[in-house]
PDB file of C-alpha atoms in Angstrom:
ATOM      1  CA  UNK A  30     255.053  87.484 150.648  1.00 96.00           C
ATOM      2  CA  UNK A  31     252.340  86.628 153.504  1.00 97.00           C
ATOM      3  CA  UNK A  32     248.978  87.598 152.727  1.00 98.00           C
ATOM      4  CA  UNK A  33     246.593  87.344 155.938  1.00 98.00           C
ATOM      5  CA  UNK A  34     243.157  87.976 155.023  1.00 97.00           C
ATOM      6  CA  UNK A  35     240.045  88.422 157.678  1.00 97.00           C
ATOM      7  CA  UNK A  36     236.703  87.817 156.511  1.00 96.00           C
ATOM      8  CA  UNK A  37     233.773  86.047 157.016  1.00 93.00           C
ATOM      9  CA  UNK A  38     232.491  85.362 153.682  1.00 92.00           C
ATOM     10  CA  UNK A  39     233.730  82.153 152.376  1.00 93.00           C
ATOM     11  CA  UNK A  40     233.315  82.398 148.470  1.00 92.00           C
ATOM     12  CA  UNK A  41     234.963  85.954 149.074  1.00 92.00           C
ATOM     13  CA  UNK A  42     237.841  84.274 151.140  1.00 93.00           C
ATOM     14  CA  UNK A  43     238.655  82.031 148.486  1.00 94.00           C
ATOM     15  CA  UNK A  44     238.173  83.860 145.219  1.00 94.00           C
ATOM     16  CA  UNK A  45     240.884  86.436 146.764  1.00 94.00           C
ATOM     17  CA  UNK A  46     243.040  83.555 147.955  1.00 94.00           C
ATOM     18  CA  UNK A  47     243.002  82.520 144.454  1.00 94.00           C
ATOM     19  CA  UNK A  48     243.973  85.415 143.308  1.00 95.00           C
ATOM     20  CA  UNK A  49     246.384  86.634 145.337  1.00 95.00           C
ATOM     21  CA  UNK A  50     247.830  82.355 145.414  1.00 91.00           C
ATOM     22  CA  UNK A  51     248.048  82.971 141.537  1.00 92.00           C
ATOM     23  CA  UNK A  52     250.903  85.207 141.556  1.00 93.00           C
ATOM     24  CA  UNK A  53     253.508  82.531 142.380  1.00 92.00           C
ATOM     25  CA  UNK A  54     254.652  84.564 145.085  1.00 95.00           C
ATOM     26  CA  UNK A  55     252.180  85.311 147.497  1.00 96.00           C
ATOM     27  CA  UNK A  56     251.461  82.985 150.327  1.00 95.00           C
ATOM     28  CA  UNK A  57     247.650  83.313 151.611  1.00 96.00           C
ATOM     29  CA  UNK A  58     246.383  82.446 155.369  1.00 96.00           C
ATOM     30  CA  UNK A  59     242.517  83.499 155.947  1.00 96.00           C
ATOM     31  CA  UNK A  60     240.529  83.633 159.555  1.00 96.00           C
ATOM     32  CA  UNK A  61     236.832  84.365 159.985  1.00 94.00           C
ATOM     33  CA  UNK A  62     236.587  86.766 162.422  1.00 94.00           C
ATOM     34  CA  UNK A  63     238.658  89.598 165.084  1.00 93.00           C
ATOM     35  CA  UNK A  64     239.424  86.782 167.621  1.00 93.00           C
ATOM     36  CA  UNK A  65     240.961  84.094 165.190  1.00 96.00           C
ATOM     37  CA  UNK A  66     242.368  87.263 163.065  1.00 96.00           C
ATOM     38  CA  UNK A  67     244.574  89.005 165.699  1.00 96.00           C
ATOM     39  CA  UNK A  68     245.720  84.889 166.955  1.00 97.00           C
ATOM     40  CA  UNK A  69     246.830  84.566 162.793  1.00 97.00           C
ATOM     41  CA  UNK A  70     248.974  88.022 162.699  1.00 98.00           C
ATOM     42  CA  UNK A  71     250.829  87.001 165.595  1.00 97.00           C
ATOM     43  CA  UNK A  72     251.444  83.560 164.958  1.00 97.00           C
ATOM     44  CA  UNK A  73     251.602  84.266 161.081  1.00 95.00           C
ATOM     45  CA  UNK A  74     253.466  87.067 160.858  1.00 96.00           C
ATOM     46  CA  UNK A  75     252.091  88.219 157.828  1.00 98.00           C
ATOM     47  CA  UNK A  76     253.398  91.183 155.058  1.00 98.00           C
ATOM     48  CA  UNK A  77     249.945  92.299 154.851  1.00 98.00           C
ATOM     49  CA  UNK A  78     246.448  92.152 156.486  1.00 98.00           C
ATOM     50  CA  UNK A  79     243.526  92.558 154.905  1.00 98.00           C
ATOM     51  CA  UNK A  80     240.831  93.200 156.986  1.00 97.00           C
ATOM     52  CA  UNK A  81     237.027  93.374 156.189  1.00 94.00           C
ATOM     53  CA  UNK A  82     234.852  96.210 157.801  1.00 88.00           C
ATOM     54  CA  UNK A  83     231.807  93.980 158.859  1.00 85.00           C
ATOM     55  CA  UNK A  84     233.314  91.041 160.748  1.00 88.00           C
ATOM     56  CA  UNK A  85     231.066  89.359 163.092  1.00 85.00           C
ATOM     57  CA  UNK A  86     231.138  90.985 166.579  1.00 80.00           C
ATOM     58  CA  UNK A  87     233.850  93.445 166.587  1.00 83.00           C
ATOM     59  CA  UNK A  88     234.305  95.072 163.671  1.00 85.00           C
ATOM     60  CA  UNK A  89     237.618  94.933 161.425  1.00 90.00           C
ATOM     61  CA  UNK A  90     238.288  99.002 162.418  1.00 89.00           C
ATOM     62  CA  UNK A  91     238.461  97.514 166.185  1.00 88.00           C
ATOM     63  CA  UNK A  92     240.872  94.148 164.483  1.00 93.00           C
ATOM     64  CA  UNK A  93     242.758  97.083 163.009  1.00 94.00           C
ATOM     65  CA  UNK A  94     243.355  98.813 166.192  1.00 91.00           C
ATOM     66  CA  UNK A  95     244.151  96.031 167.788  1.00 93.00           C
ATOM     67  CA  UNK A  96     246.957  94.722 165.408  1.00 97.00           C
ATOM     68  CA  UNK A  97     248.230  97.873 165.503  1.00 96.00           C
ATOM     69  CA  UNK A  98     248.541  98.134 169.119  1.00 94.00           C
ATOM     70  CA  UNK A  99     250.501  94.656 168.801  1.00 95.00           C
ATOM     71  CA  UNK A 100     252.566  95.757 165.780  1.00 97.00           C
ATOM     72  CA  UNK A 101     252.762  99.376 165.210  1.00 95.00           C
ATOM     73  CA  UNK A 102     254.451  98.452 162.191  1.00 96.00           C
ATOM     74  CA  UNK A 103     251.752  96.118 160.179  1.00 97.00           C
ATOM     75  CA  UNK A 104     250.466  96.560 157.047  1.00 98.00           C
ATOM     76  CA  UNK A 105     246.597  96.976 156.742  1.00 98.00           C
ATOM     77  CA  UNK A 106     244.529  97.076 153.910  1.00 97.00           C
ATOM     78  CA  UNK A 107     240.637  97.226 154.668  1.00 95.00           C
ATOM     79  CA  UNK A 108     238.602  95.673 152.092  1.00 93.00           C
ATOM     80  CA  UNK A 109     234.844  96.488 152.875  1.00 89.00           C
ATOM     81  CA  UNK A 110     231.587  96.813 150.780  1.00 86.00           C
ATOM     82  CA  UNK A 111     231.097 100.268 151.947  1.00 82.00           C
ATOM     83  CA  UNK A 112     232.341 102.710 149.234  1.00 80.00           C
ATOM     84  CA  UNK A 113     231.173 105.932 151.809  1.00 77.00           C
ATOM     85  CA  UNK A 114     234.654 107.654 151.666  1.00 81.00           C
ATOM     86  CA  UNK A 115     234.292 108.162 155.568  1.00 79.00           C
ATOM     87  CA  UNK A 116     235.354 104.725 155.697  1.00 83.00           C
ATOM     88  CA  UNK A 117     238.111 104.652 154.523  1.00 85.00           C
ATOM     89  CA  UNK A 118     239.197 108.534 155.738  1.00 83.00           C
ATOM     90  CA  UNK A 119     238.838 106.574 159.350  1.00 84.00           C
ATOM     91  CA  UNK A 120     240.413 103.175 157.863  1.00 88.00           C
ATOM     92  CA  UNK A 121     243.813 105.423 157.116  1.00 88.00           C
ATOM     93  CA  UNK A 122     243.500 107.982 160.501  1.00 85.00           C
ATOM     94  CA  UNK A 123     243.819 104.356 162.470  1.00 88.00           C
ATOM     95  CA  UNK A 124     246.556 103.318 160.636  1.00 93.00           C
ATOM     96  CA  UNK A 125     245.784 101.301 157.770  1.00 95.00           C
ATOM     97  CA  UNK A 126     247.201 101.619 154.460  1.00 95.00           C
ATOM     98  CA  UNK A 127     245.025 100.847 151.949  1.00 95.00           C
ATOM     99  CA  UNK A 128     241.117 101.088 151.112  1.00 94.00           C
ATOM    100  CA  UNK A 129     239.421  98.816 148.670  1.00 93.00           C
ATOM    101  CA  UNK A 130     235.567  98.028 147.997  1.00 91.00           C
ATOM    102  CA  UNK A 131     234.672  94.909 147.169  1.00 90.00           C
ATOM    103  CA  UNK A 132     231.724  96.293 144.392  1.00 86.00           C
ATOM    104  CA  UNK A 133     234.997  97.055 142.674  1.00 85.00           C
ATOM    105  CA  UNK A 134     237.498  95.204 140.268  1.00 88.00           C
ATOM    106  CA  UNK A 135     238.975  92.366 142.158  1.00 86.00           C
ATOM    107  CA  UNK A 136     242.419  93.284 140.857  1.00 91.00           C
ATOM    108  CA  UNK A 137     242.160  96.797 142.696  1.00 93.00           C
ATOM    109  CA  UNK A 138     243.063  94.298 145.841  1.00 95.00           C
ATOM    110  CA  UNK A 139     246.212  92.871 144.258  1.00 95.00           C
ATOM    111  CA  UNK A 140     247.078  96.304 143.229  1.00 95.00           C
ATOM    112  CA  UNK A 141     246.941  97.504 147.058  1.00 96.00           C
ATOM    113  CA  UNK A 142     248.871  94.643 147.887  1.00 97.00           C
ATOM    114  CA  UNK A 143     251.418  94.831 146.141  1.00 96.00           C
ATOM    115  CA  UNK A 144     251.633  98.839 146.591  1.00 96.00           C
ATOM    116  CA  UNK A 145     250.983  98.481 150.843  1.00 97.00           C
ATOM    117  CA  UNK A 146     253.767  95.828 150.357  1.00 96.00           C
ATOM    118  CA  UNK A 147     256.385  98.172 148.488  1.00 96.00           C
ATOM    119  CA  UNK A 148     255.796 100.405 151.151  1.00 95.00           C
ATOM    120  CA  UNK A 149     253.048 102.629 149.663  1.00 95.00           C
ATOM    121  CA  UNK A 150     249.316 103.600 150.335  1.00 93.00           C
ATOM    122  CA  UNK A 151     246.587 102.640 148.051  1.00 93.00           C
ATOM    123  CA  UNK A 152     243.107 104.636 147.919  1.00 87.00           C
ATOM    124  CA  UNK A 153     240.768 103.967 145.310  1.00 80.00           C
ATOM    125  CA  UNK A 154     240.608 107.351 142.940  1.00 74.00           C
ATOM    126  CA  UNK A 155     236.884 107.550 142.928  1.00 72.00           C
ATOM    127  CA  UNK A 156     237.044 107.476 146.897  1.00 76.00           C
ATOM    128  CA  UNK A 157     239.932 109.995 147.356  1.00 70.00           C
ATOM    129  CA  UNK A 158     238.054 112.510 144.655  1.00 65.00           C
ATOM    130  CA  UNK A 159     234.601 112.050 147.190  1.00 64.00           C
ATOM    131  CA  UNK A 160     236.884 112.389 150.212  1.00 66.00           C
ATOM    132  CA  UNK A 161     238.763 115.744 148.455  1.00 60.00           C
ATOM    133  CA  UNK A 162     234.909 116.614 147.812  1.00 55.00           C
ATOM    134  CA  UNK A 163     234.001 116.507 151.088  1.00 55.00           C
ATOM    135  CA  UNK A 164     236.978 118.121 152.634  1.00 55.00           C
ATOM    136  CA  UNK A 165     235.511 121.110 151.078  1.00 48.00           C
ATOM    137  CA  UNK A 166     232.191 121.096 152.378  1.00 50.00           C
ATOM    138  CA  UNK A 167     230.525 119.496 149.673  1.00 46.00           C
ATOM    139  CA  UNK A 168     227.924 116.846 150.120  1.00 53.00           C
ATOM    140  CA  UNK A 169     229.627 115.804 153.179  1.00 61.00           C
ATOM    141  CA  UNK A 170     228.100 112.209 154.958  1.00 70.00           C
ATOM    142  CA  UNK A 171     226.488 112.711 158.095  1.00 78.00           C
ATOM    143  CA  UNK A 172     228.857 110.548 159.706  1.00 83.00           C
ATOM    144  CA  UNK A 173     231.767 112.241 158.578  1.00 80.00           C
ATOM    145  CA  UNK A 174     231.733 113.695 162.615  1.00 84.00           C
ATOM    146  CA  UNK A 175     231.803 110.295 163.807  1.00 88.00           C
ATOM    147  CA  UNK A 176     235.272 108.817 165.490  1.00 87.00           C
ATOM    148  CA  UNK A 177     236.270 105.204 163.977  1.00 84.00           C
ATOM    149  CA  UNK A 178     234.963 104.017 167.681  1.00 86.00           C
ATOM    150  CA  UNK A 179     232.015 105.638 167.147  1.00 90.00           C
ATOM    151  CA  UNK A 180     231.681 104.331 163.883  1.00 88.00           C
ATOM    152  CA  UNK A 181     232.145 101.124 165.343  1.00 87.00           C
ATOM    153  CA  UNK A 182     229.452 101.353 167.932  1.00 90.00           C
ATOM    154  CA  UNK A 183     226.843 102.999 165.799  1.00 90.00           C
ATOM    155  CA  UNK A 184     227.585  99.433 163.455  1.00 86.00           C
ATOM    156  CA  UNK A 185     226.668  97.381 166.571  1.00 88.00           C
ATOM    157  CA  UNK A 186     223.618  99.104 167.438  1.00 88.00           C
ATOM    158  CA  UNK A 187     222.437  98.789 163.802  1.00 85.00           C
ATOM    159  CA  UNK A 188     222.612  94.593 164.360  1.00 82.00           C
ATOM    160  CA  UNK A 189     220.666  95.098 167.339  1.00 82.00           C
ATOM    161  CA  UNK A 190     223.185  94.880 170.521  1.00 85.00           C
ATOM    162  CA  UNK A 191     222.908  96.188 173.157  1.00 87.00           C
ATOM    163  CA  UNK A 192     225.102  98.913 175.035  1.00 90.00           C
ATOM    164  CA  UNK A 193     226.215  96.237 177.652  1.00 90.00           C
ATOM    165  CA  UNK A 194     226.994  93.929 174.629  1.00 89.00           C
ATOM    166  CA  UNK A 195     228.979  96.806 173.032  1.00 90.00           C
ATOM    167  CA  UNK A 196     231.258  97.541 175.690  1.00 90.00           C
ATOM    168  CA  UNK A 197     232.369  93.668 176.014  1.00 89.00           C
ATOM    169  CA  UNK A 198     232.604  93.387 172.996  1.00 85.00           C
ATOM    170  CA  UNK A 199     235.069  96.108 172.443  1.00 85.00           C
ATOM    171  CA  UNK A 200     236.641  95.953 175.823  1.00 85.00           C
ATOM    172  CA  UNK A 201     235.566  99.052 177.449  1.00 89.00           C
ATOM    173  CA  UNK A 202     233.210 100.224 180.231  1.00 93.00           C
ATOM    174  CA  UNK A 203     229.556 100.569 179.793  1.00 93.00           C
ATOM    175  CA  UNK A 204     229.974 104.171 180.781  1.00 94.00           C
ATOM    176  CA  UNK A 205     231.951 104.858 177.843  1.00 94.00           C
ATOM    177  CA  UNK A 206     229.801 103.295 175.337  1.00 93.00           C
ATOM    178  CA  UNK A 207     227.210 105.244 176.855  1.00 93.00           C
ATOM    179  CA  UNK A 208     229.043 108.314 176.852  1.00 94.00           C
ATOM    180  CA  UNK A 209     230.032 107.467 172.761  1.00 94.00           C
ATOM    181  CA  UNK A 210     226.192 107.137 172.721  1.00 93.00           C
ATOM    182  CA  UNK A 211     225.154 110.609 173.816  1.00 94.00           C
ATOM    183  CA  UNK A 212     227.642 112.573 171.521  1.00 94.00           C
ATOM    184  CA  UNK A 213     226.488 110.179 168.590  1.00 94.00           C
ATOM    185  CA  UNK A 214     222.931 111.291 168.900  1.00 93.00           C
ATOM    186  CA  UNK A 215     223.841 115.172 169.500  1.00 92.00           C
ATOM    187  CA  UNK A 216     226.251 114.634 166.305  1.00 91.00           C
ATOM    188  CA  UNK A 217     223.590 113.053 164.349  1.00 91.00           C
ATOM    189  CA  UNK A 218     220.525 114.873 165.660  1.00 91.00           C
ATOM    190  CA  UNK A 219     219.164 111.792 167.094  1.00 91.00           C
ATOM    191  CA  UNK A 220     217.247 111.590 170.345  1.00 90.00           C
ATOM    192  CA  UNK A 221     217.050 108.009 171.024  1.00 87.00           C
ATOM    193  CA  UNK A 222     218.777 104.758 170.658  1.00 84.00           C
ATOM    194  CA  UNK A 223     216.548 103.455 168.236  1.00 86.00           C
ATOM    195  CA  UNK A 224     217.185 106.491 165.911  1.00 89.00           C
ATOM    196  CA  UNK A 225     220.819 106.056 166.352  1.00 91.00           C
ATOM    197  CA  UNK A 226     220.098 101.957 165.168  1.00 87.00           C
ATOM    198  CA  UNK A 227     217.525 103.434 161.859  1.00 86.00           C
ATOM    199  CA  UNK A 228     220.910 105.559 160.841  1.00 88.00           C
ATOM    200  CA  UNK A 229     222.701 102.817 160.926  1.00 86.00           C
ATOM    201  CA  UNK A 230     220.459 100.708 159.094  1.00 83.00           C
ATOM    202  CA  UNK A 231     220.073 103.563 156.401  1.00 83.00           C
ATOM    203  CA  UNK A 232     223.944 103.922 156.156  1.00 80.00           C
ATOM    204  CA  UNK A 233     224.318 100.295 155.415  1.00 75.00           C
ATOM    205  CA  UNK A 234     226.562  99.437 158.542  1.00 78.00           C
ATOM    206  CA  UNK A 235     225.235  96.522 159.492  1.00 65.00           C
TER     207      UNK A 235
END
């Protein structure tokens, strides 16, 4: 089995190569980033992906539509440090097949792998009790209204870029990230961009 995994921590990288590398039959490619990431899958051809949240620049939800978009058939699991269950509720909507946190046991990963790679889905249980909890009304995030591209933009404001920046980063017009911008703050109650950026700073996106 080919295990691509896309992150830009280092010691993270390689304590999950390790890992993974340790089970005699699991062969592990890494990249750093969305750009290098997508250029891996198709020139790799891995089993599975695993794809971190907060990439530099465009965020591992965008990395996961992309892939998808050039394989509707890959294998995702999304390995982030946010536990908020909206995560990974938008992580499987685009597609992907797994959720882990890294906060967790490292072995949850290797469990996802191998279950993504039988042809399964793997969601933590504590997440997928929140996420039944918030189906039914209880304690439910604030950004549980947000789209993964919102998501994905309100991340960006929170490291400071700018709405021109956004839309080349993600490939889209200026008008739409503005247009993402305005329902954001009507969904969230905000009125300006900088209150959009403090949510995002509160929520940990960044």
């Amino acid at each position: 089995m080919r295990v691509l995994i896309v992150d830009d921590h280092p010691i993270i990288v390689s304590g999950c190569a390790a890992m993974l590398a340790g089970e005699g039959d699991i062969d592990v490619v890494d990249a750093r980033d969305a750009e290098t990431g997508l250029a891996a899958f198709v020139a790799q051809k891995p089993d599975i992906t695993v794809v971190d949240i907060g990439l530099p620049g465009v965020s591992g939800f965008e990395l996961t539509r992309r892939i998808l978009e050039a394989d509707p058939q890959a294998r995702i699991v999304v390995f982030s440090m946010n536990d908020d269950p909206i995560f990974a509720a938008r992580a499987i909507q685009m597609g992907a097949k797994g959720y882990v946190t890294k906060n967790d046991d490292p072995y949850l990963l290797l469990t996802a792998v191998r279950e993504v790679a039988s042809g399964g889905v793997f969601l933590m249980p504590k997440i997928a009790n929140r996420l039944a909890f918030e189906k039914s009304g209880a304690a439910a995030s604030p950004l549980s209204a947000l789209t993964a591209r919102e998501l994905e933009i309100l991340r960006m404001l929170g490291r400071g870029l700018g709405m021109a920046e956004i839309a080349d980063a993600t490939q889209v017009s200026y008008k739409t990230i503005a247009n993402s911008c305005s329902i954001m703050k009507r969904k969230l109650g905000a009125r300006t961009p900088m209150e959009l950026m403090r949510i995002a700073l509160e929520h940990k996106l960044t």
